[in-house]
CSV table of C-alpha atoms in Angstrom, one decimal:
chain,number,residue,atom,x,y,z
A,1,UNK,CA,37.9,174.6,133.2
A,2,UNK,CA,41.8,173.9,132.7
A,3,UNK,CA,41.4,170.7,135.0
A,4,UNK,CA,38.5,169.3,132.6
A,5,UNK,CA,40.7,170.0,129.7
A,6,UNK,CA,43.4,167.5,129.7
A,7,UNK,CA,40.9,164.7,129.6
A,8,UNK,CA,38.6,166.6,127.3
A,9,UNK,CA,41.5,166.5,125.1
A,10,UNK,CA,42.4,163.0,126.0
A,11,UNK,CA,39.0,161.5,124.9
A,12,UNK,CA,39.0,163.5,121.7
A,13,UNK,CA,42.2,162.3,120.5
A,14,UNK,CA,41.1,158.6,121.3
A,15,UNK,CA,37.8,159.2,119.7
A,16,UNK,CA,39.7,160.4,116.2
A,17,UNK,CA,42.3,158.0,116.6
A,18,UNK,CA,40.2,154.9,116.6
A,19,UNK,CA,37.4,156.7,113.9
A,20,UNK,CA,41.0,156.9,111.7
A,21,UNK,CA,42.0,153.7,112.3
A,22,UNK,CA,38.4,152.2,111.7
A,23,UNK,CA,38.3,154.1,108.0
A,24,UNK,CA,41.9,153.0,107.2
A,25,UNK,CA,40.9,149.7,108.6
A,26,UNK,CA,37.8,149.8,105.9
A,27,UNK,CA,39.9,151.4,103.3
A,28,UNK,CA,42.4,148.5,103.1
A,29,UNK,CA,40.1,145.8,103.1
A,30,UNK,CA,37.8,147.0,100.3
A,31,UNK,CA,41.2,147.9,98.0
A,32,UNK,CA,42.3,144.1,99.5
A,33,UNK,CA,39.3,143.1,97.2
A,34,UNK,CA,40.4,145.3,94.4
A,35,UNK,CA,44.2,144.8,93.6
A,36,UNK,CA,44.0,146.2,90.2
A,37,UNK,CA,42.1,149.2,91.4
A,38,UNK,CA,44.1,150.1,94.6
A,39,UNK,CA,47.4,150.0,92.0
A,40,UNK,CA,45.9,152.9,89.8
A,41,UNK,CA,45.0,154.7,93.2
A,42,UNK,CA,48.7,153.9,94.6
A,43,UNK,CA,50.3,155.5,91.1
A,44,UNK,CA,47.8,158.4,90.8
A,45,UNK,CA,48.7,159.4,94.5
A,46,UNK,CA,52.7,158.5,94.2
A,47,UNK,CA,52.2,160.6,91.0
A,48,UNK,CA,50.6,163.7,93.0
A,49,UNK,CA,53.8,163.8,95.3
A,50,UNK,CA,51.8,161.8,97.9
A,51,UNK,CA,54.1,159.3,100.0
A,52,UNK,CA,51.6,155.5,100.3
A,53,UNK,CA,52.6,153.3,102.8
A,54,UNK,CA,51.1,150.4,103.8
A,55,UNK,CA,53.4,150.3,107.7
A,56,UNK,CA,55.9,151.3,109.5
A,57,UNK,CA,59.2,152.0,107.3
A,58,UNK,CA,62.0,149.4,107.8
A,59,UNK,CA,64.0,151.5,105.6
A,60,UNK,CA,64.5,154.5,107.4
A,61,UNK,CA,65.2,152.6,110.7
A,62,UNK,CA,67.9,150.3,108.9
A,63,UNK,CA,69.2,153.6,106.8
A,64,UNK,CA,69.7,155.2,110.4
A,65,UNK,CA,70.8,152.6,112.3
A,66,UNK,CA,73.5,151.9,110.3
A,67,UNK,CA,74.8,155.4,109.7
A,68,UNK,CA,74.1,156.7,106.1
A,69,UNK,CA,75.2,159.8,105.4
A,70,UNK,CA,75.3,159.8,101.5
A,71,UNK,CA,72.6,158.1,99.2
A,72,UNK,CA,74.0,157.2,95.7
A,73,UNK,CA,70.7,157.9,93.7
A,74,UNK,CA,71.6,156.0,90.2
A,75,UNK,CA,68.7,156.0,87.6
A,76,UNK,CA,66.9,158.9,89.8
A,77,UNK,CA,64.2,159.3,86.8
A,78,UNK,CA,62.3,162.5,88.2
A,79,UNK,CA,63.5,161.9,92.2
A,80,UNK,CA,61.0,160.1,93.8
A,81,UNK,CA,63.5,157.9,95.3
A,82,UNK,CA,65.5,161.4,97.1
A,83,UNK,CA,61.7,162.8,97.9
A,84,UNK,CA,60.4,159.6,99.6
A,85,UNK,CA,64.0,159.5,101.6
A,86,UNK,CA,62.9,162.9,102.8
A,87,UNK,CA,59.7,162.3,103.3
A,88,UNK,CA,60.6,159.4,106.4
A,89,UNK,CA,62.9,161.7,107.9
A,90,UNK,CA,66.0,160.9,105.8
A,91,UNK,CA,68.1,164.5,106.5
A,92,UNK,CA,72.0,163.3,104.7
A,93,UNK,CA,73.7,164.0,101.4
A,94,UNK,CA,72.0,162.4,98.5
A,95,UNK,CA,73.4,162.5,94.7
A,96,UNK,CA,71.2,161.3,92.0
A,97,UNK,CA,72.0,160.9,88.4
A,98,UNK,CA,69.6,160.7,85.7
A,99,UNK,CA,70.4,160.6,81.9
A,100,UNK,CA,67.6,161.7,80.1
A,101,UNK,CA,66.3,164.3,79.0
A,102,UNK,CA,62.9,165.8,80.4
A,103,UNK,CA,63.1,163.6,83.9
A,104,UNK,CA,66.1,165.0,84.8
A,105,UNK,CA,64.5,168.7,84.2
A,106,UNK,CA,62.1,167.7,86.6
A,107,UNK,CA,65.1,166.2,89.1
A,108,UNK,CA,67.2,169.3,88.8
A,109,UNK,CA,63.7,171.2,89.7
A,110,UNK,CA,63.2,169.3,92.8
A,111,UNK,CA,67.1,169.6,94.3
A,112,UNK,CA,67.2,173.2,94.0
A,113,UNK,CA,65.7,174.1,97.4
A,114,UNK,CA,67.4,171.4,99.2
A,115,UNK,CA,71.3,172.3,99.9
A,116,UNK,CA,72.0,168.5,100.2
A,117,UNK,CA,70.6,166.9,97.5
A,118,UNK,CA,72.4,167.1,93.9
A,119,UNK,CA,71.2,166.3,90.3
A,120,UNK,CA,74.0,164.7,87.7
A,121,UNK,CA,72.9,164.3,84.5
A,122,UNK,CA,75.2,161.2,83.8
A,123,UNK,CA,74.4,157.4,83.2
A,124,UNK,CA,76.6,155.0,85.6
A,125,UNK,CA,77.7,151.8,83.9
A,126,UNK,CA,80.9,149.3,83.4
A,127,UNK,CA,82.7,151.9,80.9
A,128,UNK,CA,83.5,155.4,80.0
A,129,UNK,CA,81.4,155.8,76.7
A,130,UNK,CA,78.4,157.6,74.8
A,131,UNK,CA,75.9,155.0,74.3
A,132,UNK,CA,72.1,154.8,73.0
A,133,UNK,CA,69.3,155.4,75.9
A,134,UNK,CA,66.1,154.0,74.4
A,135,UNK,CA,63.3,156.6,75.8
A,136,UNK,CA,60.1,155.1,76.4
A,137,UNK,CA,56.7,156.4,77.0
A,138,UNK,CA,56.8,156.2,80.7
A,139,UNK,CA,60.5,157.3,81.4
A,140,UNK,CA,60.8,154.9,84.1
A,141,UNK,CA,60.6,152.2,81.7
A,142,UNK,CA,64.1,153.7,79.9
A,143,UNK,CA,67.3,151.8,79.2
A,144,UNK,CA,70.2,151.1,77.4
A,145,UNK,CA,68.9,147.8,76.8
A,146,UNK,CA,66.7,146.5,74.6
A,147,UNK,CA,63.2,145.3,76.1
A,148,UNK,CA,62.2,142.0,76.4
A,149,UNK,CA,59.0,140.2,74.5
A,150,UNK,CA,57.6,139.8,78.5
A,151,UNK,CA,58.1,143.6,79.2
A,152,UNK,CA,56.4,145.2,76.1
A,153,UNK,CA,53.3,142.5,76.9
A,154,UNK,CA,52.9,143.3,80.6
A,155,UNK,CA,53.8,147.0,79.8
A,156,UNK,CA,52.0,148.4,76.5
A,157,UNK,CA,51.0,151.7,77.9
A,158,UNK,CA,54.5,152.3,79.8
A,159,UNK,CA,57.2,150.4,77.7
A,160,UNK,CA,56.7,151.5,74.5
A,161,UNK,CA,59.7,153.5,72.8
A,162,UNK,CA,59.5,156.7,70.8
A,163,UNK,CA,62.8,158.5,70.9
A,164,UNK,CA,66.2,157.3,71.5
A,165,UNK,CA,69.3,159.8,72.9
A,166,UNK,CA,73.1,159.6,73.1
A,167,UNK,CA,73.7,159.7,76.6
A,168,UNK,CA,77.2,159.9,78.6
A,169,UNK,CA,78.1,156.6,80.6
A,170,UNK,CA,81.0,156.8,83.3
A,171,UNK,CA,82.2,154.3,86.3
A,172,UNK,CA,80.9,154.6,89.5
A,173,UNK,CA,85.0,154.2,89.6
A,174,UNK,CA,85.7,157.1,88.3
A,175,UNK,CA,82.9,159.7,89.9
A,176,UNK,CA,82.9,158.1,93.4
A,177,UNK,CA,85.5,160.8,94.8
A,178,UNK,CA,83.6,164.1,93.6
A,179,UNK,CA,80.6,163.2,95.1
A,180,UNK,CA,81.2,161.3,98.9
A,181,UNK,CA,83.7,162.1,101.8
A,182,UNK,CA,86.4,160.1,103.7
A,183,UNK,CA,83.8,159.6,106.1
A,184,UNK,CA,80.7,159.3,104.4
A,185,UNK,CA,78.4,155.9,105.0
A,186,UNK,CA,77.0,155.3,101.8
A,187,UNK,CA,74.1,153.9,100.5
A,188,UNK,CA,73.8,153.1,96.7
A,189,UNK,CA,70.7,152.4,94.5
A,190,UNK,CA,70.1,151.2,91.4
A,191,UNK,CA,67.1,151.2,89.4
A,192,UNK,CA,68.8,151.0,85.9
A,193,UNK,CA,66.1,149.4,84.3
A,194,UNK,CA,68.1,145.9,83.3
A,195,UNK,CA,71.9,147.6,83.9
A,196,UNK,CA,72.1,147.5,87.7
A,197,UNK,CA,75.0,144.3,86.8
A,198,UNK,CA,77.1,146.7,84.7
A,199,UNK,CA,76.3,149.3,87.1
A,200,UNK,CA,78.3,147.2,90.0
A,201,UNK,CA,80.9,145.5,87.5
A,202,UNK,CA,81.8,149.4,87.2
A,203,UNK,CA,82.4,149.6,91.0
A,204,UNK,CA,84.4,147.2,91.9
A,205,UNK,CA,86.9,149.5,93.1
A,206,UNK,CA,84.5,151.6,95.3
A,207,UNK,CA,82.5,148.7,96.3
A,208,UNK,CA,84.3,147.8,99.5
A,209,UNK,CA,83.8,151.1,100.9
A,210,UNK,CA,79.8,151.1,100.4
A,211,UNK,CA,77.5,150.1,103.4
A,212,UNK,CA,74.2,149.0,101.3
A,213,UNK,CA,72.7,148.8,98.3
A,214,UNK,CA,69.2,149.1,97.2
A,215,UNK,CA,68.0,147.6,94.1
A,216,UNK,CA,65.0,146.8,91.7
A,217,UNK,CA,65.4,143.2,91.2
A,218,UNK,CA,62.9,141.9,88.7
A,219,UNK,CA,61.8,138.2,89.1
A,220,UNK,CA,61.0,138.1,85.1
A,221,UNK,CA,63.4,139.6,82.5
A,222,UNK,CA,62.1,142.9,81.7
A,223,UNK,CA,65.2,143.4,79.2
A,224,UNK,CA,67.8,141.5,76.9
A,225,UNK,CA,70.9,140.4,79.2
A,226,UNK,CA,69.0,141.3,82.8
A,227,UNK,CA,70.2,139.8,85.9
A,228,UNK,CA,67.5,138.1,87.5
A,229,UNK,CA,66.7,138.6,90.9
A,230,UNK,CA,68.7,135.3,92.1
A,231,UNK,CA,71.5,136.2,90.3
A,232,UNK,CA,72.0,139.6,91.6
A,233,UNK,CA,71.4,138.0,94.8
A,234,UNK,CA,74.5,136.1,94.8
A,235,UNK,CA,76.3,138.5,93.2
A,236,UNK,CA,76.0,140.9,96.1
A,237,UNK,CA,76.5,137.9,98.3
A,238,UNK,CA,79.4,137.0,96.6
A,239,UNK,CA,80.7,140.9,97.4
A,240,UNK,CA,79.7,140.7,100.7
A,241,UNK,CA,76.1,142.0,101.2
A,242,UNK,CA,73.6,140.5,103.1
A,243,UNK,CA,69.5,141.2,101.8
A,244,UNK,CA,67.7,143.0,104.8
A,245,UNK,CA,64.8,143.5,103.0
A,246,UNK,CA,62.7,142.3,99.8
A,247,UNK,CA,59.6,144.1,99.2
A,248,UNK,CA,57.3,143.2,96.3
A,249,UNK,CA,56.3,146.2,93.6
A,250,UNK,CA,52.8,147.0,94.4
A,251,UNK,CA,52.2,147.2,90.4
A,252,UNK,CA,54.5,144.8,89.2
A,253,UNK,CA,53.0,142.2,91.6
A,254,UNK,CA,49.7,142.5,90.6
A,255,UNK,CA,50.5,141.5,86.6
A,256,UNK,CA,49.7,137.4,87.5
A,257,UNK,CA,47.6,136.2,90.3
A,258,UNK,CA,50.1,135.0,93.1
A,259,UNK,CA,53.5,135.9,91.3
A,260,UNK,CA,55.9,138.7,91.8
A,261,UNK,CA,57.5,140.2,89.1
A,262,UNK,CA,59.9,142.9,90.5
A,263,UNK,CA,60.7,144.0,94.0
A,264,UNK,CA,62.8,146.4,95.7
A,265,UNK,CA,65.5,144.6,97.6
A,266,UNK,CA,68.0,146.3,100.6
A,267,UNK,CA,71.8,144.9,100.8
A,268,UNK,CA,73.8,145.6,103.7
A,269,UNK,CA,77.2,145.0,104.7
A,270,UNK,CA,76.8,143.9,108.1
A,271,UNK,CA,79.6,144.4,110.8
């Protein structure tokens, strides 16, 4: 019996391995055919706590190969950034900071069982100051800016604002130290809704001693005074970066036929 096993075993695990294959296979060609409705599945399943991806994770391997042991979490909204670094095997120090409200309940809910990963309720900008977060339907959607005529078009449901709140804004400057050691490779993202340039212009002392930075770069101005996705490009050139990686927002790319509006973009400082 224990000699017929192994193959047994062997044939079974090809056999469920290609029928897996074959409905994931079927799965993305009918949702191919479907953009708008495989966005509404992505978001319902991201919303669940799922992790979606489409491949193998480039981030991870680039994350590892190059060291990180802290992960600058700025604009964490409820942590899906921290839980999806978890979820592909990310195990370092992460520190996210999230200014309003009811999302950064939710964040401090999720870092409580993990000794490594910290919530800062705290908005990261150019200057030390209290300043006016306008609050918007979906939170992610939040900024200290004011939105665009583009964003409250292409984003009715999400965009819209019903609250604003006084939120503390400090320098990355000025916080760096509490939060990453002497020997610490750091990784720092941004998604700061329209404020990731003021985000940077308050680290230009620290900026020299980060490794990469990960950013929502929007191809269309979602907010009054944005960087655009070229210009933050250059910026970060300009500082020293190099872009590893642009990946198009599943969402945001579907809004036009054959145009991307915002993408998630990877910055490293290479050796």
């Amino acid at each position: 019996v224990q000699t017929c096993a192994l193959p047994i075993w062997a044939s079974m695990r090809k056999i469920i391995k290609t029928t897996v294959s074959n409905i994931g296979a079927s799965a993305r060609k009918i949702l191919s055919r479907n953009l708008p409705a495989a966005g509404r599945l992505y978001g319902l399943l991201q919303q669940a706590g799922f992790h979606v991806s489409l491949g193998p994770e480039p981030k991870i391997a680039l994350l590892r190969s190059f060291g990180i042991s802290c992960v600058l979490d700025i604009g964490a909204n409820r942590g899906k950034f921290g839980r999806d670094l978890r979820l592909v095997g990310y195990d370092g120090k992460i520190v996210s900071f999230e200014p309003v409200n009811e999302p950064y309940q939710k964040l401090k809910e999720a870092t409580k069982r993990d000794g490594k990963w910290f919530a800062v309720q705290l908005a990261i900008g150019d200057r030390d100051e209290h300043s006016t977060l306008h609050v918007s339907t979906a939170t992610e959607f939040s900024s200290l800016l004011t939105q665009t005529e583009y964003c409250i078009a292409n984003y009715p449901d999400y965009a819209k604002v019903f609250a604003d709140q006084v939120v503390s804004v400090k320098r990355l400057d000025d916080v760096f130290r509490d939060y990453v050691g002497a020997d610490d490779e750091v990784l720092l993202k941004i998604d700061a809704q329209g404020f990731e340039r003021d985000v940077l212009n308050g680290a230009r002392g620290v900026l020299p001693l980060i490794r990469a930075v990960h950013l929502e770069v929007s191809f269309e101005r979602l907010y009054e005074g944005e960087a655009t996705a070229a210009e933050m490009i250059e910026r970060l050139s300009s500082d020293g970066f190099t872009l590893v990686l642009l990946a198009p927002l599943l969402q945001a790319h579907m809004l036009e036929a054959r145009k991307i509006s915002q993408a998630d973009a990877l910055f490293v400082r290479l050796p």
